[in-house]
Amino acid sequence: GATANTGQSPSVPPAPSPGQAILLLLALLLPLQVARGLKAPEHHPFDPAGLPVGITAFLQEQGYSGNLLTPPGPAGYVQWILGDRVRIFIDMQFPPATAQDFVRVATAYRNVDAFRQLDAEFAFDFVSANKDSRTFAAISTKLDELTPIWFDDTQVLFVNNQRHPEIAERWAITHLN
């Protein structure tokens, strides 16, 4: 094909406007951002403060399993560490936990009859309680079926000595402050 020579120089496209330049730059950077987002997220450091690390380590190292009544706050951590070997009553998840479950647990840590009613229903092999709970410390002396066997910075672990006399005999703590 022949082209006509008009004597004019070929036209040069106009320079992009600043807005167009920004759009072009964003279009070029978008694939890089998407690729960065597909990488594994950076993890925040784990802070075990306030968690029953020693109690869970003890149960794990000894290979103990069974039903555990523990305060709902740290129960998720306990379940995460111990998996299916230890079944907790409830953690902080709604659902499956209900408001009534939280009331039952809170009452069980304050009242001997409420504890025994919950235990009769769920047959706890182990019970952990916050070390600073003077209320549970007071009622635990009336729960002859519980023997303290381990403690860490946050909690005391009890075993049901009627269901596990061998654990109670081996690990019984005879004096707690």
XYZ file of C-alpha atoms in Angstrom:
177
model
C 0.000 0.000 0.000
C 0.774 3.458 -0.974
C 0.385 6.260 1.494
C -0.272 9.813 0.689
C 2.444 12.274 1.562
C 0.762 15.380 2.806
C 3.960 17.090 3.776
C 2.999 17.142 7.417
C 4.915 15.317 10.088
C 3.179 12.369 11.667
C 1.170 13.399 14.728
C 2.608 12.639 18.161
C 0.048 11.477 20.732
C -0.469 14.001 23.501
C 1.233 13.356 26.865
C -1.049 11.676 29.393
C -2.703 13.878 31.964
C -1.561 13.505 35.602
C -4.733 11.555 36.393
C -4.125 9.155 33.515
C -0.491 8.718 34.611
C -1.616 7.807 38.133
C -4.150 5.308 36.784
C -1.496 3.740 34.578
C 0.912 3.481 37.519
C -1.770 1.887 39.707
C -2.642 -0.576 36.952
C 1.014 -1.590 36.751
C 1.393 -1.908 40.531
C -1.849 -3.810 41.138
C -0.463 -7.250 40.150
C 2.479 -6.728 42.520
C 0.146 -5.899 45.404
C -2.050 -8.913 44.676
C 1.024 -11.171 44.609
C 2.176 -9.747 47.956
C -1.257 -10.366 49.448
C -1.159 -14.032 48.475
C 1.856 -14.659 50.701
C 1.270 -16.091 54.164
C 0.313 -13.366 56.636
C 2.867 -12.246 59.151
C 2.111 -13.710 62.555
C 2.033 -11.699 65.700
C 4.113 -13.040 68.573
C 2.212 -15.407 70.856
C 1.758 -14.085 74.381
C 1.017 -16.858 76.898
C 0.416 -14.434 79.784
C -2.754 -15.376 81.617
C -3.047 -18.791 79.962
C -2.752 -22.154 81.741
C 0.443 -23.113 79.932
C 1.801 -25.279 82.756
C -1.425 -27.191 83.268
C -1.839 -27.970 79.584
C 1.811 -29.004 79.328
C 1.350 -31.303 82.327
C -1.753 -32.978 80.861
C -0.026 -33.316 77.499
C 3.244 -34.707 78.870
C 1.442 -37.235 81.078
C -0.864 -38.281 78.242
C -3.976 -37.742 80.357
C -7.324 -37.435 78.643
C -10.938 -36.946 79.629
C -13.484 -34.263 80.424
C -12.181 -30.963 81.769
C -14.078 -28.143 83.423
C -12.054 -24.987 82.959
C -13.026 -21.312 82.958
C -14.380 -20.391 79.508
C -11.796 -17.651 78.855
C -8.716 -19.880 78.571
C -10.702 -22.958 77.441
C -10.068 -22.226 73.773
C -6.318 -22.279 74.416
C -6.623 -25.559 76.314
C -8.603 -27.118 73.451
C -6.122 -25.779 70.896
C -3.135 -27.296 72.705
C -4.673 -30.587 73.835
C -6.969 -31.270 70.889
C -9.398 -34.155 71.133
C -7.651 -35.844 74.070
C -9.301 -33.463 76.505
C -12.915 -32.405 76.089
C -13.779 -29.033 77.591
C -17.263 -28.092 78.727
C -17.422 -24.669 77.001
C -15.165 -21.973 75.661
C -15.949 -18.447 74.528
C -17.597 -19.460 71.241
C -21.225 -18.514 70.618
C -22.575 -20.975 69.450
C -22.239 -23.720 70.559
C -22.025 -22.202 74.055
C -25.084 -20.384 75.326
C -25.566 -17.719 77.950
C -27.079 -20.397 80.185
C -23.873 -22.476 79.852
C -21.819 -19.514 81.074
C -24.132 -19.035 84.042
C -23.898 -22.739 84.903
C -20.103 -22.661 84.822
C -19.855 -19.451 86.835
C -22.244 -20.867 89.417
C -20.378 -24.190 89.577
C -17.201 -22.330 90.522
C -19.066 -20.622 93.397
C -21.483 -23.235 94.727
C -20.912 -26.846 95.785
C -24.391 -28.029 94.777
C -24.158 -26.350 91.362
C -20.736 -27.929 90.831
C -21.993 -31.392 91.718
C -25.032 -31.001 89.454
C -22.834 -30.035 86.498
C -20.377 -32.823 87.321
C -23.185 -35.387 87.516
C -24.215 -34.375 84.016
C -20.771 -34.170 82.391
C -18.521 -36.393 84.558
C -15.461 -34.169 84.806
C -12.176 -36.045 85.083
C -10.294 -32.810 85.690
C -11.186 -29.334 86.906
C -8.996 -26.282 86.570
C -9.675 -23.110 88.487
C -8.063 -19.709 88.553
C -5.440 -19.523 91.295
C -6.767 -16.211 92.501
C -10.333 -17.501 92.906
C -10.875 -17.480 96.663
C -14.473 -18.584 96.119
C -13.478 -21.807 94.392
C -10.640 -22.321 96.853
C -13.235 -22.225 99.623
C -15.688 -24.639 97.992
C -12.963 -27.010 96.777
C -12.330 -27.938 100.404
C -15.936 -29.227 100.485
C -15.524 -31.201 97.263
C -13.850 -34.314 98.634
C -13.853 -35.864 95.166
C -11.332 -33.270 93.935
C -7.613 -33.509 94.602
C -5.255 -30.714 93.518
C -2.486 -32.224 91.392
C -0.746 -29.404 89.499
C -0.604 -25.636 89.231
C 0.969 -22.983 87.082
C 1.056 -19.181 87.108
C -2.679 -18.876 86.477
C -4.564 -22.021 87.492
C -4.749 -25.015 89.793
C -5.592 -28.391 88.264
C -7.699 -30.898 90.197
C -8.408 -34.523 89.368
C -11.572 -36.359 90.304
C -10.024 -38.840 92.753
C -13.039 -41.190 92.544
C -12.650 -41.575 88.787
C -8.830 -41.496 88.777
C -7.463 -42.588 92.164
C -4.100 -43.524 90.608
C -3.557 -39.953 89.327
C -4.656 -38.456 92.639
C -2.333 -40.730 94.576
C 0.651 -40.039 92.339
C 0.329 -36.254 91.977
C -1.600 -35.003 95.041
C -0.518 -31.598 96.271
C -0.851 -31.617 100.015
C -0.654 -27.865 100.644
C -1.652 -24.835 98.561
C -1.329 -21.217 99.626
